């Protein structure tokens, strides 16, 4: 996932707000290094327990609003139960917990890849105690078993976990995305049944999706409850980010100074007409206007199992984009299932060729842009729960 008219907030919209500019010692001292440690952790020696190795990679998975809702309960020497921290859901923008569940699909796919690197097969039993209803509940999302298997195949996308990002900055509009690159993206999930991963740089479709993604983002921004959900989850400045390294991180020297002097608060970010509120619009519109291609995942239906599978496809799409040197920005506002988004939800399904009964699960803006930083993460030990 430039703030004011002086170039502080760069982008908002369901994920990260990043700093542009500033330098010197203050910048380095305001970097939340502690919140970035889980990214460095995967470069250290592997723990003896393959499950911990798998999960230290899996906690880096993309997930909505960076909520990191996973809870992990180890069992015996080769098992684990994965449950959802129900306080980490997004009831306004994700009222049926569909996107949260897609995040779990991303988590499980990365864990599977990491286990395979150690010659271990990760068997997944989805919803072992039954399917949830309209909302997720305390029952497990998945029961896992780790089995040593000499025939397991290592996944080439594993190598890109540490450098995977969601790039929410404007892209270079002079640099086109090639057909060959788009084909590689679409092929990244070819082994997953019941879904399609698709990508296109068709000029007419690109223009239509640029407009639709902006309209949908503006609806989320101007709908009080959905925007307030984002504002409430903002972590402003190094101290807040390191205390709660999840959700929408706002950091850097300039922003920290504004926060310390009271110029940057959640209240003024939520107040229509304020400089802070208006600046979000000014900075985010050119970001969405710079999509050079788009990628999306369609499932045959919209069951809970299909949502999990869509997550596996989604993170593979993101990792393949990383391998291709391509910026990848989830822009799924039009796919959110609340009342104010109803017209855009219908329109994006029609635009992307979804047939009756099919569901467009995720949509991404693609293009070439600047290298961006990692996002904060909770350490693995905070996600392990005792039996």
XYZ file of C-alpha atoms in Angstrom:
387
model
C 0.000 0.000 0.000
C 3.333 12.466 0.034
C 0.920 13.590 2.652
C 0.105 17.269 2.243
C 0.613 19.704 -0.581
C 4.286 19.569 0.434
C 4.758 15.978 -0.777
C 4.291 13.812 2.262
C 1.573 11.272 1.556
C 2.180 9.261 -1.562
C -0.700 6.822 -1.576
C -3.593 5.550 0.480
C -6.245 3.015 -0.365
C -6.536 -0.146 1.643
C -2.861 -0.505 2.443
C 0.226 1.714 2.708
C 0.994 5.409 2.834
C 4.631 6.000 1.932
C 7.036 8.884 2.391
C 8.764 10.560 -0.513
C 11.761 12.820 0.028
C 13.673 13.724 3.203
C 17.075 12.405 4.172
C 19.739 12.415 6.817
C 20.065 10.927 10.260
C 16.486 11.644 11.334
C 15.145 9.488 8.518
C 17.253 6.503 9.521
C 16.399 6.892 13.189
C 12.682 7.025 12.380
C 12.742 3.831 10.308
C 10.795 1.096 12.154
C 13.596 -1.471 11.904
C 12.022 -3.726 14.522
C 8.839 -4.009 12.451
C 10.885 -5.130 9.455
C 12.791 -7.874 11.267
C 10.527 -10.752 10.114
C 11.673 -10.091 6.539
C 15.315 -10.458 7.550
C 14.509 -13.515 9.669
C 13.944 -15.720 6.628
C 17.550 -15.104 5.552
C 18.932 -16.642 8.764
C 19.564 -20.319 9.521
C 16.466 -22.489 9.208
C 14.885 -23.725 12.436
C 14.956 -27.462 13.003
C 11.149 -27.628 13.019
C 10.089 -27.384 9.371
C 6.724 -25.978 10.465
C 8.371 -22.913 11.985
C 10.407 -22.468 8.817
C 7.252 -22.632 6.702
C 5.378 -20.193 8.893
C 8.169 -17.628 9.195
C 7.852 -17.324 5.418
C 4.051 -17.477 5.407
C 3.618 -14.486 7.752
C 5.046 -12.341 4.932
C 2.051 -13.141 2.705
C -0.036 -10.305 1.257
C -3.314 -9.745 3.076
C -6.022 -7.055 3.139
C -5.082 -3.908 5.046
C -2.017 -5.836 6.251
C -4.091 -7.172 9.138
C -2.109 -10.450 9.393
C -5.110 -12.335 10.845
C -3.467 -15.752 11.065
C -3.240 -17.739 14.290
C -1.135 -20.908 14.388
C -1.500 -23.780 16.854
C 1.157 -26.469 16.584
C 0.194 -30.074 17.309
C 2.412 -33.097 17.847
C 5.572 -33.010 15.760
C 4.072 -32.602 12.302
C 0.705 -30.854 12.511
C -0.759 -27.351 12.816
C -4.186 -25.718 12.955
C -4.691 -22.323 11.311
C -7.435 -20.095 12.681
C -8.503 -16.483 12.178
C -8.034 -13.765 14.753
C -11.591 -12.477 14.505
C -10.553 -9.018 15.726
C -8.486 -8.624 12.542
C -11.419 -8.756 10.132
C -12.651 -5.769 8.085
C -16.431 -5.667 8.540
C -16.998 -2.484 6.510
C -14.959 -3.139 3.361
C -15.032 -6.951 3.568
C -18.412 -7.741 5.126
C -18.318 -11.456 4.243
C -14.628 -11.971 5.129
C -13.965 -13.009 1.536
C -10.796 -10.963 1.111
C -9.543 -11.957 4.562
C -9.923 -15.588 3.517
C -8.045 -14.922 0.272
C -5.221 -13.668 2.491
C -5.242 -17.059 4.239
C -4.938 -18.707 0.834
C -1.815 -16.615 0.217
C -0.468 -17.611 3.644
C -0.992 -21.331 3.025
C 0.568 -21.241 -0.431
C 3.743 -19.588 0.824
C 3.933 -22.061 3.721
C 3.577 -24.905 1.205
C 6.422 -23.512 -0.919
C 8.695 -23.104 2.097
C 8.027 -26.664 3.285
C 8.784 -27.993 -0.201
C 12.200 -26.322 -0.042
C 12.957 -28.657 2.861
C 11.710 -31.763 1.036
C 8.447 -31.760 2.968
C 4.923 -31.986 1.588
C 2.328 -29.858 3.368
C -1.086 -31.552 3.266
C -3.993 -29.127 3.684
C -7.445 -30.029 4.958
C -9.612 -26.944 4.527
C -12.232 -26.213 7.185
C -11.805 -29.510 9.088
C -14.582 -28.643 11.548
C -17.032 -27.332 8.965
C -17.568 -24.363 6.710
C -18.288 -20.907 8.136
C -21.403 -18.976 7.208
C -21.482 -15.365 6.059
C -18.624 -14.536 8.445
C -15.585 -16.472 9.563
C -15.767 -17.918 13.061
C -13.455 -19.562 15.596
C -13.316 -22.895 13.751
C -10.085 -23.698 11.898
C -9.457 -22.388 8.416
C -7.134 -25.322 7.762
C -5.546 -28.352 9.384
C -2.005 -28.979 8.157
C 0.229 -32.014 8.210
C 3.891 -31.899 7.234
C 5.142 -35.088 5.602
C 8.699 -35.770 4.435
C 8.428 -36.688 0.762
C 11.386 -37.233 -1.562
C 9.133 -36.646 -4.574
C 8.025 -33.149 -3.562
C 8.929 -30.483 -6.123
C 10.541 -27.204 -5.172
C 8.733 -24.138 -6.472
C 10.820 -21.580 -8.421
C 8.618 -18.770 -7.093
C 9.893 -19.433 -3.574
C 13.009 -17.386 -4.374
C 10.935 -14.199 -4.666
C 9.129 -14.258 -1.305
C 11.601 -11.867 0.332
C 11.347 -9.278 -2.443
C 7.613 -9.494 -3.128
C 5.828 -6.175 -2.639
C 2.527 -4.460 -3.337
C 3.642 -1.346 -5.215
C 1.109 1.435 -4.706
C 3.104 4.201 -6.378
C 2.501 5.617 -9.881
C 4.002 3.580 -12.693
C 6.081 4.673 -15.664
C 3.495 5.360 -18.367
C 6.128 5.245 -21.110
C 6.986 1.612 -20.432
C 4.615 -1.001 -21.797
C 4.022 -4.462 -20.358
C 4.840 -7.071 -22.996
C 2.571 -9.882 -24.104
C 5.256 -12.361 -23.038
C 5.223 -10.979 -19.488
C 1.434 -11.115 -19.340
C 1.499 -14.731 -20.506
C 3.943 -15.619 -17.723
C 1.656 -14.017 -15.161
C -1.377 -15.917 -16.401
C 0.581 -19.187 -16.416
C 1.679 -18.798 -12.779
C -1.481 -20.511 -11.495
C -2.081 -22.974 -14.314
C -2.027 -25.953 -11.950
C -4.857 -24.731 -9.734
C -8.311 -26.103 -10.674
C -11.536 -24.142 -10.955
C -10.033 -20.723 -11.585
C -8.429 -18.495 -14.175
C -5.568 -16.066 -13.641
C -5.721 -13.510 -16.438
C -3.777 -10.428 -17.488
C -4.243 -7.855 -20.227
C -2.753 -4.646 -21.582
C -5.539 -4.124 -24.110
C -5.759 -0.362 -24.542
C -9.537 -0.090 -24.302
C -9.717 -2.363 -21.270
C -6.865 -0.494 -19.564
C -8.639 2.837 -19.996
C -11.900 1.378 -18.701
C -10.217 -0.160 -15.659
C -8.331 3.036 -14.900
C -11.659 4.865 -14.741
C -13.509 2.134 -12.863
C -10.767 1.662 -10.270
C -10.774 5.396 -9.553
C -14.572 5.521 -9.242
C -14.546 2.554 -6.868
C -11.687 3.951 -4.780
C -13.546 7.258 -4.482
C -16.685 5.478 -3.284
C -14.693 3.733 -0.553
C -13.024 7.013 0.377
C -16.242 9.041 0.464
C -18.331 6.418 2.273
C -17.955 7.355 5.921
C -17.835 3.887 7.459
C -15.454 2.336 4.929
C -12.961 5.216 5.042
C -13.191 5.388 8.837
C -12.248 1.709 8.956
C -8.974 2.583 7.215
C -8.371 5.671 9.337
C -8.897 3.716 12.555
C -6.243 1.237 11.418
C -3.563 3.827 10.681
C -0.259 3.446 12.519
C 1.238 6.926 12.546
C 4.978 7.212 13.132
C 7.707 4.844 14.234
C 6.428 4.289 17.781
C 2.939 3.247 16.675
C 4.249 1.089 13.824
C 6.623 -0.821 16.070
C 3.984 -1.213 18.791
C 1.469 -2.583 16.264
C 3.283 -3.594 13.062
C 0.198 -4.227 10.974
C -2.561 -2.340 9.137
C -1.893 1.012 7.397
C 1.605 2.234 8.243
C 2.359 5.951 7.965
C 5.995 6.692 8.661
C 9.104 8.634 7.775
C 10.780 11.819 8.952
C 8.288 14.337 7.561
C 5.214 12.427 8.681
C 6.662 11.712 12.108
C 7.332 15.427 12.553
C 3.785 16.293 11.532
C 2.412 13.700 13.933
C 4.576 14.924 16.805
C 3.425 18.516 16.217
C -0.235 17.516 15.967
C -0.596 18.350 12.277
C -1.212 14.722 11.289
C -3.970 12.989 13.238
C -6.592 10.375 12.532
C -9.232 13.018 13.067
C -8.026 15.345 10.333
C -7.441 12.405 7.993
C -11.111 11.502 8.480
C -12.467 15.047 8.164
C -13.782 15.921 4.683
C -12.433 19.264 3.481
C -9.283 19.185 5.591
C -5.909 19.513 3.866
C -4.994 16.016 4.988
C -8.216 14.535 3.636
C -8.074 16.372 0.312
C -4.407 15.543 -0.221
C -5.206 11.842 -0.253
C -7.383 12.416 -3.331
C -4.765 14.566 -5.037
C -2.076 11.950 -4.610
C -4.042 8.797 -5.246
C -5.766 9.742 -8.503
C -2.545 9.795 -10.585
C -1.555 6.473 -9.049
C -4.695 4.762 -10.316
C -4.417 6.563 -13.650
C -1.002 4.980 -14.248
C -2.084 1.360 -14.644
C -0.324 -0.012 -17.747
C -1.917 -3.461 -17.564
C -4.188 -5.376 -15.210
C -4.335 -8.857 -13.761
C -7.212 -10.647 -12.101
C -8.365 -13.997 -10.741
C -11.779 -15.496 -11.563
C -13.168 -18.572 -9.829
C -15.951 -20.782 -11.169
C -18.021 -20.105 -8.047
C -17.587 -18.229 -4.792
C -17.358 -20.954 -2.163
C -15.051 -20.680 0.823
C -12.749 -23.313 -0.640
C -12.610 -21.390 -3.922
C -11.735 -18.223 -2.026
C -8.809 -20.014 -0.387
C -7.691 -21.329 -3.757
C -7.959 -17.824 -5.200
C -5.485 -16.727 -2.531
C -2.983 -19.325 -3.696
C -3.367 -18.054 -7.254
C -3.106 -14.455 -6.114
C 0.184 -14.798 -4.286
C 1.621 -16.797 -7.183
C 0.571 -13.986 -9.510
C 2.310 -11.473 -7.217
C 5.474 -13.576 -6.985
C 5.615 -14.032 -10.751
C 5.236 -10.271 -11.181
C 8.203 -9.882 -8.831
C 10.219 -12.326 -10.915
C 9.341 -10.277 -14.013
C 10.387 -6.997 -12.357
C 6.803 -5.767 -12.597
C 4.968 -3.569 -10.111
C 1.847 -5.193 -8.632
C -0.862 -3.211 -6.832
C -4.081 -4.847 -5.543
C -7.007 -2.546 -6.384
C -10.010 -4.594 -5.363
C -12.280 -1.802 -4.144
C -14.762 -2.514 -6.966
C -14.991 -6.122 -5.754
C -16.053 -5.211 -2.233
C -19.529 -6.374 -1.292
C -21.181 -3.489 0.543
C -24.233 -1.579 -0.630
C -22.549 1.561 -1.954
C -20.296 -0.523 -4.238
C -23.044 -2.583 -5.821
C -23.011 -0.906 -9.263
C -19.211 -1.023 -9.576
C -19.174 -4.664 -8.456
C -21.543 -5.577 -11.279
C -19.642 -3.447 -13.782
C -16.220 -4.946 -13.061
C -17.563 -8.486 -13.415
C -19.037 -7.603 -16.797
C -15.871 -5.773 -17.885
C -13.639 -8.737 -17.023
C -15.834 -11.301 -18.734
C -17.090 -13.216 -15.704
C -19.845 -15.634 -16.660
C -22.992 -16.135 -14.550
C -22.008 -17.799 -11.280
C -18.322 -16.923 -11.628
C -16.629 -14.508 -9.236
C -13.812 -12.060 -9.847
C -11.897 -12.509 -6.609
C -9.031 -10.008 -6.999
C -7.796 -7.305 -9.373
C -4.343 -5.726 -9.663
C -2.834 -2.710 -11.406
C 0.415 -3.612 -13.199
C 3.326 -1.547 -14.486
C 6.935 -0.570 -13.949
C 7.847 1.727 -11.095
C 10.232 2.582 -8.298
C 11.564 0.020 -5.869
C 9.585 0.198 -2.644
C 10.193 -0.832 0.931
C 8.807 -3.832 2.749
C 5.747 -3.578 5.003
C 5.789 -4.059 8.794
C 5.084 -7.529 10.166
C 4.403 -9.134 13.523
C 7.103 -11.681 14.433
C 6.147 -15.336 14.142
C 6.080 -15.876 17.911
C 3.183 -13.416 18.164
C 1.139 -15.598 15.832
C 1.717 -18.893 17.655
C -1.029 -19.754 20.117
C -0.741 -22.276 22.904
C -2.819 -25.440 22.963
